[in-house]
JSON list of C-alpha atoms in Angstrom, two decimals:
[
{"chain": "A", "resi": 18, "resn": "MET", "atom": "CA", "xyz": [-7.64, 31.60, 0.18]},
{"chain": "A", "resi": 19, "resn": "ARG", "atom": "CA", "xyz": [-6.96, 29.64, -3.01]},
{"chain": "A", "resi": 20, "resn": "ILE", "atom": "CA", "xyz": [-4.20, 27.13, -3.53]},
{"chain": "A", "resi": 21, "resn": "GLU", "atom": "CA", "xyz": [-3.17, 25.81, -6.92]},
{"chain": "A", "resi": 22, "resn": "LEU", "atom": "CA", "xyz": [-0.64, 23.16, -7.87]},
{"chain": "A", "resi": 23, "resn": "ASP", "atom": "CA", "xyz": [1.95, 24.80, -10.13]},
{"chain": "A", "resi": 24, "resn": "CYS", "atom": "CA", "xyz": [2.83, 23.59, -13.65]},
{"chain": "A", "resi": 25, "resn": "ILE", "atom": "CA", "xyz": [-0.30, 21.45, -14.07]},
{"chain": "A", "resi": 26, "resn": "THR", "atom": "CA", "xyz": [-3.01, 21.99, -16.68]},
{"chain": "A", "resi": 27, "resn": "PRO", "atom": "CA", "xyz": [-5.95, 21.90, -16.40]},
{"chain": "A", "resi": 28, "resn": "PRO", "atom": "CA", "xyz": [-5.36, 23.39, -12.94]},
{"chain": "A", "resi": 29, "resn": "ILE", "atom": "CA", "xyz": [-5.71, 21.45, -9.70]},
{"chain": "A", "resi": 30, "resn": "TRP", "atom": "CA", "xyz": [-6.90, 23.91, -7.07]},
{"chain": "A", "resi": 31, "resn": "ARG", "atom": "CA", "xyz": [-8.80, 24.32, -3.81]},
{"chain": "A", "resi": 32, "resn": "ARG", "atom": "CA", "xyz": [-10.49, 27.25, -2.11]},
{"chain": "A", "resi": 33, "resn": "PHE", "atom": "CA", "xyz": [-10.71, 27.14, 1.68]},
{"chain": "A", "resi": 34, "resn": "SER", "atom": "CA", "xyz": [-11.02, 29.36, 4.72]},
{"chain": "A", "resi": 35, "resn": "VAL", "atom": "CA", "xyz": [-8.91, 29.52, 7.87]},
{"chain": "A", "resi": 36, "resn": "PRO", "atom": "CA", "xyz": [-8.58, 31.86, 10.86]},
{"chain": "A", "resi": 37, "resn": "SER", "atom": "CA", "xyz": [-6.16, 34.64, 9.92]},
{"chain": "A", "resi": 38, "resn": "ASN", "atom": "CA", "xyz": [-3.94, 34.00, 12.94]},
{"chain": "A", "resi": 39, "resn": "ILE", "atom": "CA", "xyz": [-3.26, 30.36, 12.07]},
{"chain": "A", "resi": 40, "resn": "GLU", "atom": "CA", "xyz": [0.43, 29.48, 12.31]},
{"chain": "A", "resi": 41, "resn": "LEU", "atom": "CA", "xyz": [2.13, 28.05, 9.25]},
{"chain": "A", "resi": 42, "resn": "ASP", "atom": "CA", "xyz": [2.81, 24.66, 10.84]},
{"chain": "A", "resi": 43, "resn": "GLN", "atom": "CA", "xyz": [-0.95, 24.26, 11.36]},
{"chain": "A", "resi": 44, "resn": "LEU", "atom": "CA", "xyz": [-1.67, 25.62, 7.89]},
{"chain": "A", "resi": 45, "resn": "HIS", "atom": "CA", "xyz": [0.66, 22.94, 6.50]},
{"chain": "A", "resi": 46, "resn": "LEU", "atom": "CA", "xyz": [-1.66, 20.28, 7.94]},
{"chain": "A", "resi": 47, "resn": "ILE", "atom": "CA", "xyz": [-4.69, 21.97, 6.36]},
{"chain": "A", "resi": 48, "resn": "VAL", "atom": "CA", "xyz": [-2.99, 22.24, 2.97]},
{"chain": "A", "resi": 49, "resn": "GLN", "atom": "CA", "xyz": [-2.07, 18.56, 3.07]},
{"chain": "A", "resi": 50, "resn": "ALA", "atom": "CA", "xyz": [-5.64, 17.62, 3.93]},
{"chain": "A", "resi": 51, "resn": "VAL", "atom": "CA", "xyz": [-7.46, 19.93, 1.54]},
{"chain": "A", "resi": 52, "resn": "MET", "atom": "CA", "xyz": [-5.24, 18.99, -1.40]},
{"chain": "A", "resi": 53, "resn": "GLY", "atom": "CA", "xyz": [-5.22, 15.27, -0.67]},
{"chain": "A", "resi": 54, "resn": "TRP", "atom": "CA", "xyz": [-1.54, 14.66, 0.06]},
{"chain": "A", "resi": 55, "resn": "GLY", "atom": "CA", "xyz": [-0.40, 12.14, 2.68]},
{"chain": "A", "resi": 56, "resn": "ASP", "atom": "CA", "xyz": [2.25, 14.25, 4.51]},
{"chain": "A", "resi": 57, "resn": "GLN", "atom": "CA", "xyz": [4.95, 11.70, 3.68]},
{"chain": "A", "resi": 58, "resn": "HIS", "atom": "CA", "xyz": [7.70, 14.13, 2.60]},
{"chain": "A", "resi": 59, "resn": "ALA", "atom": "CA", "xyz": [9.42, 17.31, 3.77]},
{"chain": "A", "resi": 60, "resn": "HIS", "atom": "CA", "xyz": [7.94, 20.71, 3.00]},
{"chain": "A", "resi": 61, "resn": "GLN", "atom": "CA", "xyz": [8.72, 24.42, 3.25]},
{"chain": "A", "resi": 62, "resn": "TRP", "atom": "CA", "xyz": [7.09, 27.79, 2.66]},
{"chain": "A", "resi": 63, "resn": "VAL", "atom": "CA", "xyz": [8.79, 30.36, 0.42]},
{"chain": "A", "resi": 64, "resn": "SER", "atom": "CA", "xyz": [7.82, 34.03, 0.75]},
{"chain": "A", "resi": 65, "resn": "VAL", "atom": "CA", "xyz": [7.58, 36.27, -2.31]},
{"chain": "A", "resi": 66, "resn": "HIS", "atom": "CA", "xyz": [7.05, 39.45, -0.26]},
{"chain": "A", "resi": 67, "resn": "HIS", "atom": "CA", "xyz": [9.73, 39.12, 2.44]},
{"chain": "A", "resi": 68, "resn": "SER", "atom": "CA", "xyz": [13.43, 38.49, 1.86]},
{"chain": "A", "resi": 69, "resn": "THR", "atom": "CA", "xyz": [16.97, 38.98, 3.13]},
{"chain": "A", "resi": 70, "resn": "ASP", "atom": "CA", "xyz": [20.21, 39.54, 1.20]},
{"chain": "A", "resi": 71, "resn": "ASN", "atom": "CA", "xyz": [20.38, 35.75, 0.78]},
{"chain": "A", "resi": 72, "resn": "GLY", "atom": "CA", "xyz": [17.02, 35.49, -0.96]},
{"chain": "A", "resi": 73, "resn": "PRO", "atom": "CA", "xyz": [13.35, 35.03, -0.08]},
{"chain": "A", "resi": 74, "resn": "ASP", "atom": "CA", "xyz": [12.39, 34.08, 3.46]},
{"chain": "A", "resi": 75, "resn": "ARG", "atom": "CA", "xyz": [11.73, 30.40, 3.98]},
{"chain": "A", "resi": 76, "resn": "TYR", "atom": "CA", "xyz": [9.60, 28.96, 6.75]},
{"chain": "A", "resi": 77, "resn": "ILE", "atom": "CA", "xyz": [10.53, 25.40, 7.67]},
{"chain": "A", "resi": 78, "resn": "ALA", "atom": "CA", "xyz": [9.45, 22.64, 10.01]},
{"chain": "A", "resi": 79, "resn": "ARG", "atom": "CA", "xyz": [10.71, 22.58, 13.59]},
{"chain": "A", "resi": 80, "resn": "GLU", "atom": "CA", "xyz": [12.20, 19.09, 13.23]},
{"chain": "A", "resi": 81, "resn": "VAL", "atom": "CA", "xyz": [14.33, 20.28, 10.29]},
{"chain": "A", "resi": 82, "resn": "ILE", "atom": "CA", "xyz": [15.64, 23.20, 12.35]},
{"chain": "A", "resi": 83, "resn": "GLU", "atom": "CA", "xyz": [16.45, 20.93, 15.28]},
{"chain": "A", "resi": 84, "resn": "ARG", "atom": "CA", "xyz": [18.31, 18.59, 12.96]},
{"chain": "A", "resi": 85, "resn": "ASP", "atom": "CA", "xyz": [20.12, 21.03, 10.66]},
{"chain": "A", "resi": 86, "resn": "GLY", "atom": "CA", "xyz": [19.97, 24.40, 12.41]},
{"chain": "A", "resi": 87, "resn": "TYR", "atom": "CA", "xyz": [18.93, 27.75, 10.93]},
{"chain": "A", "resi": 88, "resn": "GLN", "atom": "CA", "xyz": [20.14, 29.39, 7.74]},
{"chain": "A", "resi": 89, "resn": "GLU", "atom": "CA", "xyz": [20.01, 33.19, 7.61]},
{"chain": "A", "resi": 90, "resn": "ASP", "atom": "CA", "xyz": [16.89, 33.22, 5.44]},
{"chain": "A", "resi": 91, "resn": "GLU", "atom": "CA", "xyz": [15.04, 30.50, 7.39]},
{"chain": "A", "resi": 92, "resn": "PHE", "atom": "CA", "xyz": [12.43, 30.82, 10.11]},
{"chain": "A", "resi": 93, "resn": "GLY", "atom": "CA", "xyz": [10.46, 28.23, 12.04]},
{"chain": "A", "resi": 94, "resn": "GLU", "atom": "CA", "xyz": [7.02, 27.76, 10.53]},
{"chain": "A", "resi": 95, "resn": "ASP", "atom": "CA", "xyz": [5.62, 27.39, 14.04]},
{"chain": "A", "resi": 96, "resn": "GLU", "atom": "CA", "xyz": [6.76, 30.96, 14.80]},
{"chain": "A", "resi": 97, "resn": "VAL", "atom": "CA", "xyz": [5.04, 32.66, 11.86]},
{"chain": "A", "resi": 98, "resn": "ARG", "atom": "CA", "xyz": [1.32, 33.34, 11.47]},
{"chain": "A", "resi": 99, "resn": "PHE", "atom": "CA", "xyz": [-0.34, 33.37, 8.09]},
{"chain": "A", "resi": 100, "resn": "ASP", "atom": "CA", "xyz": [-1.37, 37.01, 8.52]},
{"chain": "A", "resi": 101, "resn": "GLU", "atom": "CA", "xyz": [2.32, 37.85, 9.07]},
{"chain": "A", "resi": 102, "resn": "ALA", "atom": "CA", "xyz": [3.51, 36.01, 5.95]},
{"chain": "A", "resi": 103, "resn": "VAL", "atom": "CA", "xyz": [0.67, 37.35, 3.78]},
{"chain": "A", "resi": 104, "resn": "THR", "atom": "CA", "xyz": [-0.78, 40.69, 4.82]},
{"chain": "A", "resi": 105, "resn": "ALA", "atom": "CA", "xyz": [-3.08, 41.88, 2.01]},
{"chain": "A", "resi": 106, "resn": "VAL", "atom": "CA", "xyz": [-5.56, 40.51, -0.51]},
{"chain": "A", "resi": 107, "resn": "GLY", "atom": "CA", "xyz": [-3.71, 39.39, -3.62]},
{"chain": "A", "resi": 108, "resn": "GLU", "atom": "CA", "xyz": [-0.47, 38.53, -1.82]},
{"chain": "A", "resi": 109, "resn": "TYR", "atom": "CA", "xyz": [0.69, 34.96, -1.95]},
{"chain": "A", "resi": 110, "resn": "VAL", "atom": "CA", "xyz": [3.22, 32.47, -0.65]},
{"chain": "A", "resi": 111, "resn": "ARG", "atom": "CA", "xyz": [4.62, 29.31, -2.20]},
{"chain": "A", "resi": 112, "resn": "TYR", "atom": "CA", "xyz": [4.24, 25.94, -0.52]},
{"chain": "A", "resi": 113, "resn": "GLU", "atom": "CA", "xyz": [6.78, 23.33, -1.64]},
{"chain": "A", "resi": 114, "resn": "TYR", "atom": "CA", "xyz": [6.27, 19.65, -0.91]},
{"chain": "A", "resi": 115, "resn": "ASN", "atom": "CA", "xyz": [8.68, 16.80, -1.58]},
{"chain": "A", "resi": 116, "resn": "ALA", "atom": "CA", "xyz": [11.88, 18.48, -2.80]},
{"chain": "A", "resi": 117, "resn": "ARG", "atom": "CA", "xyz": [12.82, 15.45, -4.88]},
{"chain": "A", "resi": 118, "resn": "THR", "atom": "CA", "xyz": [9.78, 15.72, -7.16]},
{"chain": "A", "resi": 119, "resn": "ARG", "atom": "CA", "xyz": [9.31, 19.49, -6.67]},
{"chain": "A", "resi": 120, "resn": "TRP", "atom": "CA", "xyz": [5.59, 19.80, -6.09]},
{"chain": "A", "resi": 121, "resn": "SER", "atom": "CA", "xyz": [5.14, 23.57, -5.80]},
{"chain": "A", "resi": 122, "resn": "HIS", "atom": "CA", "xyz": [1.87, 25.28, -4.88]},
{"chain": "A", "resi": 123, "resn": "THR", "atom": "CA", "xyz": [0.82, 28.93, -5.01]},
{"chain": "A", "resi": 124, "resn": "LEU", "atom": "CA", "xyz": [-1.34, 29.98, -2.06]},
{"chain": "A", "resi": 125, "resn": "VAL", "atom": "CA", "xyz": [-3.01, 33.36, -2.56]},
{"chain": "A", "resi": 126, "resn": "LEU", "atom": "CA", "xyz": [-5.15, 35.36, -0.14]},
{"chain": "A", "resi": 127, "resn": "GLU", "atom": "CA", "xyz": [-8.41, 36.11, -1.96]},
{"chain": "A", "resi": 128, "resn": "GLN", "atom": "CA", "xyz": [-10.55, 37.67, 0.75]},
{"chain": "A", "resi": 129, "resn": "ILE", "atom": "CA", "xyz": [-10.38, 38.90, 4.33]},
{"chain": "A", "resi": 130, "resn": "VAL", "atom": "CA", "xyz": [-13.64, 38.33, 6.18]},
{"chain": "A", "resi": 131, "resn": "GLU", "atom": "CA", "xyz": [-13.99, 40.95, 8.89]},
{"chain": "A", "resi": 132, "resn": "ASP", "atom": "CA", "xyz": [-17.69, 40.85, 9.77]},
{"chain": "A", "resi": 133, "resn": "GLN", "atom": "CA", "xyz": [-17.66, 37.28, 11.09]},
{"chain": "A", "resi": 134, "resn": "SER", "atom": "CA", "xyz": [-15.11, 35.07, 12.79]},
{"chain": "A", "resi": 135, "resn": "ILE", "atom": "CA", "xyz": [-13.78, 31.89, 11.18]},
{"chain": "A", "resi": 136, "resn": "SER", "atom": "CA", "xyz": [-13.16, 29.51, 14.04]},
{"chain": "A", "resi": 137, "resn": "GLU", "atom": "CA", "xyz": [-12.35, 26.36, 12.06]},
{"chain": "A", "resi": 138, "resn": "PRO", "atom": "CA", "xyz": [-10.80, 25.74, 8.63]},
{"chain": "A", "resi": 139, "resn": "SER", "atom": "CA", "xyz": [-13.11, 24.42, 5.93]},
{"chain": "A", "resi": 140, "resn": "CYS", "atom": "CA", "xyz": [-12.92, 23.48, 2.26]},
{"chain": "A", "resi": 141, "resn": "LEU", "atom": "CA", "xyz": [-15.21, 25.56, 0.05]},
{"chain": "A", "resi": 142, "resn": "ASP", "atom": "CA", "xyz": [-14.51, 24.58, -3.54]},
{"chain": "A", "resi": 143, "resn": "GLY", "atom": "CA", "xyz": [-11.95, 23.09, -5.88]},
{"chain": "A", "resi": 144, "resn": "ALA", "atom": "CA", "xyz": [-11.30, 21.16, -9.05]},
{"chain": "A", "resi": 145, "resn": "ARG", "atom": "CA", "xyz": [-9.61, 17.92, -10.08]},
{"chain": "A", "resi": 146, "resn": "ALA", "atom": "CA", "xyz": [-7.94, 15.22, -8.02]},
{"chain": "A", "resi": 147, "resn": "CYS", "atom": "CA", "xyz": [-4.63, 15.56, -6.25]},
{"chain": "A", "resi": 148, "resn": "PRO", "atom": "CA", "xyz": [-1.90, 13.50, -7.96]},
{"chain": "A", "resi": 149, "resn": "PRO", "atom": "CA", "xyz": [-0.91, 10.24, -6.28]},
{"chain": "A", "resi": 150, "resn": "GLU", "atom": "CA", "xyz": [1.78, 10.73, -3.66]},
{"chain": "A", "resi": 151, "resn": "ASP", "atom": "CA", "xyz": [4.77, 9.46, -5.64]},
{"chain": "A", "resi": 152, "resn": "SER", "atom": "CA", "xyz": [3.77, 10.13, -9.23]},
{"chain": "A", "resi": 153, "resn": "GLY", "atom": "CA", "xyz": [7.00, 11.97, -9.96]},
{"chain": "A", "resi": 154, "resn": "GLY", "atom": "CA", "xyz": [6.24, 15.70, -9.98]},
{"chain": "A", "resi": 155, "resn": "PRO", "atom": "CA", "xyz": [4.58, 17.60, -12.84]},
{"chain": "A", "resi": 156, "resn": "ILE", "atom": "CA", "xyz": [6.50, 15.80, -15.58]},
{"chain": "A", "resi": 157, "resn": "GLY", "atom": "CA", "xyz": [6.12, 12.37, -14.02]},
{"chain": "A", "resi": 158, "resn": "TYR", "atom": "CA", "xyz": [2.44, 13.01, -13.39]},
{"chain": "A", "resi": 159, "resn": "ARG", "atom": "CA", "xyz": [1.79, 13.63, -17.08]},
{"chain": "A", "resi": 160, "resn": "GLU", "atom": "CA", "xyz": [3.50, 10.34, -17.89]},
{"chain": "A", "resi": 161, "resn": "PHE", "atom": "CA", "xyz": [1.51, 8.65, -15.13]},
{"chain": "A", "resi": 162, "resn": "LEU", "atom": "CA", "xyz": [-1.77, 9.90, -16.62]},
{"chain": "A", "resi": 163, "resn": "ASN", "atom": "CA", "xyz": [-0.84, 8.57, -20.04]},
{"chain": "A", "resi": 164, "resn": "GLY", "atom": "CA", "xyz": [-0.24, 5.16, -18.51]},
{"chain": "A", "resi": 165, "resn": "GLN", "atom": "CA", "xyz": [-3.49, 5.27, -16.53]},
{"chain": "A", "resi": 166, "resn": "ALA", "atom": "CA", "xyz": [-5.70, 6.29, -19.45]},
{"chain": "A", "resi": 167, "resn": "SER", "atom": "CA", "xyz": [-6.72, 2.74, -20.32]},
{"chain": "A", "resi": 168, "resn": "ASN", "atom": "CA", "xyz": [-7.34, 1.18, -16.89]},
{"chain": "A", "resi": 169, "resn": "GLY", "atom": "CA", "xyz": [-9.44, 3.89, -15.20]},
{"chain": "A", "resi": 170, "resn": "LEU", "atom": "CA", "xyz": [-8.02, 3.20, -11.72]},
{"chain": "A", "resi": 171, "resn": "PHE", "atom": "CA", "xyz": [-7.36, 6.90, -11.10]},
{"chain": "A", "resi": 172, "resn": "ASP", "atom": "CA", "xyz": [-9.79, 9.62, -12.09]},
{"chain": "A", "resi": 173, "resn": "PRO", "atom": "CA", "xyz": [-7.90, 12.92, -12.47]},
{"chain": "A", "resi": 174, "resn": "GLU", "atom": "CA", "xyz": [-11.16, 14.87, -12.72]},
{"chain": "A", "resi": 175, "resn": "ARG", "atom": "CA", "xyz": [-12.60, 13.69, -9.42]},
{"chain": "A", "resi": 176, "resn": "PHE", "atom": "CA", "xyz": [-13.15, 16.27, -6.70]},
{"chain": "A", "resi": 177, "resn": "VAL", "atom": "CA", "xyz": [-15.80, 16.04, -3.99]},
{"chain": "A", "resi": 178, "resn": "PRO", "atom": "CA", "xyz": [-15.82, 19.01, -1.57]},
{"chain": "A", "resi": 179, "resn": "ALA", "atom": "CA", "xyz": [-17.25, 16.89, 1.26]},
{"chain": "A", "resi": 180, "resn": "GLU", "atom": "CA", "xyz": [-14.27, 14.55, 1.09]},
{"chain": "A", "resi": 181, "resn": "SER", "atom": "CA", "xyz": [-11.73, 17.36, 1.31]},
{"chain": "A", "resi": 182, "resn": "ASP", "atom": "CA", "xyz": [-13.72, 19.02, 4.09]},
{"chain": "A", "resi": 183, "resn": "ALA", "atom": "CA", "xyz": [-13.79, 15.75, 6.04]},
{"chain": "A", "resi": 184, "resn": "ALA", "atom": "CA", "xyz": [-10.02, 15.46, 5.65]},
{"chain": "A", "resi": 185, "resn": "VAL", "atom": "CA", "xyz": [-9.64, 18.99, 7.04]},
{"chain": "A", "resi": 186, "resn": "THR", "atom": "CA", "xyz": [-11.86, 18.08, 10.00]},
{"chain": "A", "resi": 187, "resn": "ILE", "atom": "CA", "xyz": [-9.63, 15.11, 10.79]},
{"chain": "A", "resi": 188, "resn": "ALA", "atom": "CA", "xyz": [-6.47, 17.23, 10.55]},
{"chain": "A", "resi": 189, "resn": "VAL", "atom": "CA", "xyz": [-7.91, 19.83, 12.94]},
{"chain": "A", "resi": 190, "resn": "ALA", "atom": "CA", "xyz": [-9.06, 17.17, 15.41]},
{"chain": "A", "resi": 191, "resn": "LEU", "atom": "CA", "xyz": [-5.70, 15.41, 15.49]},
{"chain": "A", "resi": 192, "resn": "HIS", "atom": "CA", "xyz": [-3.91, 18.72, 16.03]},
{"chain": "A", "resi": 193, "resn": "LYS", "atom": "CA", "xyz": [-6.21, 19.77, 18.88]},
{"chain": "A", "resi": 194, "resn": "SER", "atom": "CA", "xyz": [-6.41, 16.38, 20.60]},
{"chain": "A", "resi": 195, "resn": "PRO", "atom": "CA", "xyz": [-3.33, 14.34, 19.76]},
{"chain": "A", "resi": 196, "resn": "PRO", "atom": "CA", "xyz": [-3.31, 10.74, 20.97]},
{"chain": "A", "resi": 197, "resn": "VAL", "atom": "CA", "xyz": [-1.51, 9.63, 24.10]},
{"chain": "A", "resi": 198, "resn": "GLY", "atom": "CA", "xyz": [1.58, 7.90, 22.80]},
{"chain": "A", "resi": 199, "resn": "SER", "atom": "CA", "xyz": [1.37, 6.37, 19.34]},
{"chain": "A", "resi": 200, "resn": "SER", "atom": "CA", "xyz": [-1.63, 4.55, 17.91]},
{"chain": "A", "resi": 201, "resn": "LEU", "atom": "CA", "xyz": [-2.15, 2.73, 14.65]},
{"chain": "A", "resi": 202, "resn": "PHE", "atom": "CA", "xyz": [-5.51, 4.47, 14.23]},
{"chain": "A", "resi": 203, "resn": "GLU", "atom": "CA", "xyz": [-3.87, 7.89, 14.53]},
{"chain": "A", "resi": 204, "resn": "LYS", "atom": "CA", "xyz": [-1.24, 6.95, 11.94]},
{"chain": "A", "resi": 205, "resn": "PHE", "atom": "CA", "xyz": [-3.98, 5.65, 9.67]},
{"chain": "A", "resi": 206, "resn": "LEU", "atom": "CA", "xyz": [-5.93, 8.90, 9.88]},
{"chain": "A", "resi": 207, "resn": "ARG", "atom": "CA", "xyz": [-2.86, 11.05, 9.22]},
{"chain": "A", "resi": 208, "resn": "ARG", "atom": "CA", "xyz": [-2.01, 9.05, 6.09]},
{"chain": "A", "resi": 209, "resn": "LEU", "atom": "CA", "xyz": [-5.60, 8.92, 4.82]},
{"chain": "A", "resi": 210, "resn": "SER", "atom": "CA", "xyz": [-5.96, 10.96, 1.65]},
{"chain": "A", "resi": 211, "resn": "VAL", "atom": "CA", "xyz": [-9.14, 11.96, -0.14]},
{"chain": "A", "resi": 212, "resn": "HIS", "atom": "CA", "xyz": [-8.41, 9.71, -3.09]},
{"chain": "A", "resi": 213, "resn": "SER", "atom": "CA", "xyz": [-7.20, 6.69, -1.15]},
{"chain": "A", "resi": 214, "resn": "ALA", "atom": "CA", "xyz": [-10.50, 6.37, 0.74]},
{"chain": "A", "resi": 215, "resn": "PRO", "atom": "CA", "xyz": [-13.09, 8.61, -0.95]},
{"chain": "A", "resi": 216, "resn": "ASN", "atom": "CA", "xyz": [-16.10, 6.75, 0.44]},
{"chain": "A", "resi": 217, "resn": "TYR", "atom": "CA", "xyz": [-14.77, 6.59, 4.00]},
{"chain": "A", "resi": 218, "resn": "LEU", "atom": "CA", "xyz": [-13.82, 10.17, 4.78]},
{"chain": "A", "resi": 219, "resn": "PRO", "atom": "CA", "xyz": [-17.29, 11.79, 4.53]},
{"chain": "A", "resi": 220, "resn": "GLN", "atom": "CA", "xyz": [-18.71, 9.13, 6.85]},
{"chain": "A", "resi": 221, "resn": "LEU", "atom": "CA", "xyz": [-16.29, 9.79, 9.70]},
{"chain": "A", "resi": 222, "resn": "PRO", "atom": "CA", "xyz": [-18.06, 11.20, 12.74]},
{"chain": "A", "resi": 223, "resn": "ASN", "atom": "CA", "xyz": [-17.34, 14.63, 14.18]},
{"chain": "A", "resi": 224, "resn": "ARG", "atom": "CA", "xyz": [-14.13, 15.83, 15.76]},
{"chain": "A", "resi": 225, "resn": "SER", "atom": "CA", "xyz": [-14.99, 14.66, 19.25]},
{"chain": "A", "resi": 226, "resn": "PHE", "atom": "CA", "xyz": [-15.30, 11.08, 18.07]},
{"chain": "A", "resi": 227, "resn": "VAL", "atom": "CA", "xyz": [-11.96, 11.24, 16.29]},
{"chain": "A", "resi": 228, "resn": "ALA", "atom": "CA", "xyz": [-10.29, 12.76, 19.34]},
{"chain": "A", "resi": 229, "resn": "ASP", "atom": "CA", "xyz": [-11.87, 10.27, 21.76]},
{"chain": "A", "resi": 230, "resn": "THR", "atom": "CA", "xyz": [-10.94, 7.28, 19.62]},
{"chain": "A", "resi": 231, "resn": "THR", "atom": "CA", "xyz": [-7.32, 8.29, 19.18]},
{"chain": "A", "resi": 232, "resn": "THR", "atom": "CA", "xyz": [-6.75, 9.19, 22.82]},
{"chain": "A", "resi": 233, "resn": "THR", "atom": "CA", "xyz": [-7.97, 5.82, 24.05]},
{"chain": "A", "resi": 234, "resn": "SER", "atom": "CA", "xyz": [-5.52, 3.91, 21.83]},
{"chain": "A", "resi": 235, "resn": "ARG", "atom": "CA", "xyz": [-2.28, 3.10, 23.59]}
]
C-alpha cells in the first residue's frame, strides 16, 4: 500500500506492506511508525467506500468510544480489518491525525500479493521527511519550512528506508510483547520518531531484544 500526506507538495509518501487481515488499530501503529509521527494526538479513519445516511463510516480508537460512546457512523478500529475497509486494488481510506492541525493522509491499496504470505509489516520505499509533530498542519508546515531555510536544522528531503523500517519493527514488537506495567524505556520507544533519532533507530537490535528489554522494566 501507499500512503501520502495530503495537501503537501512535493509529496511526502511511503510504500509499505502489511498482512491483509491486520486490524485498523494495529495499522494505525504502523502508519505512525512508517511516516515518522510520534502518536501524540487523536486519530481516526474515514472510509470513502462505505457510508450510512449520516455520512462516510469512521473507524475510531477504543478509548474514544469508551469515553464518548458511538455515533451512528462510527465503528471501533479494533473491530475492522484492513481487508474489510479496503477490498480491491485502487480503493483507499483516509487517515486523519491531530484534528486541530488536520493532518490528512490518503492510504491506497496498490497490490494484493497472493503467492506469498506477508507475516510482518515492512517499509519498502518513500520520499521526503515527515513534518515535525506540531508544525501546524499543511499551512503551518509551509511557514515552518520558510523559517527553517537558513538554519538547516530540519531537512525536509531526508528519507532513509532503513530508519522507517526500524521504526515499524519497534511498533510491531511493542504491540506483540507489551511491557509489564509502565516503563520509561517503553514510553521512549513509542515516542521515538525517524527524524528525532535518525542514527539510533537502524542500530536497534531485533524484536526479541526490544520485547525482552521492555518486559524487564518495572
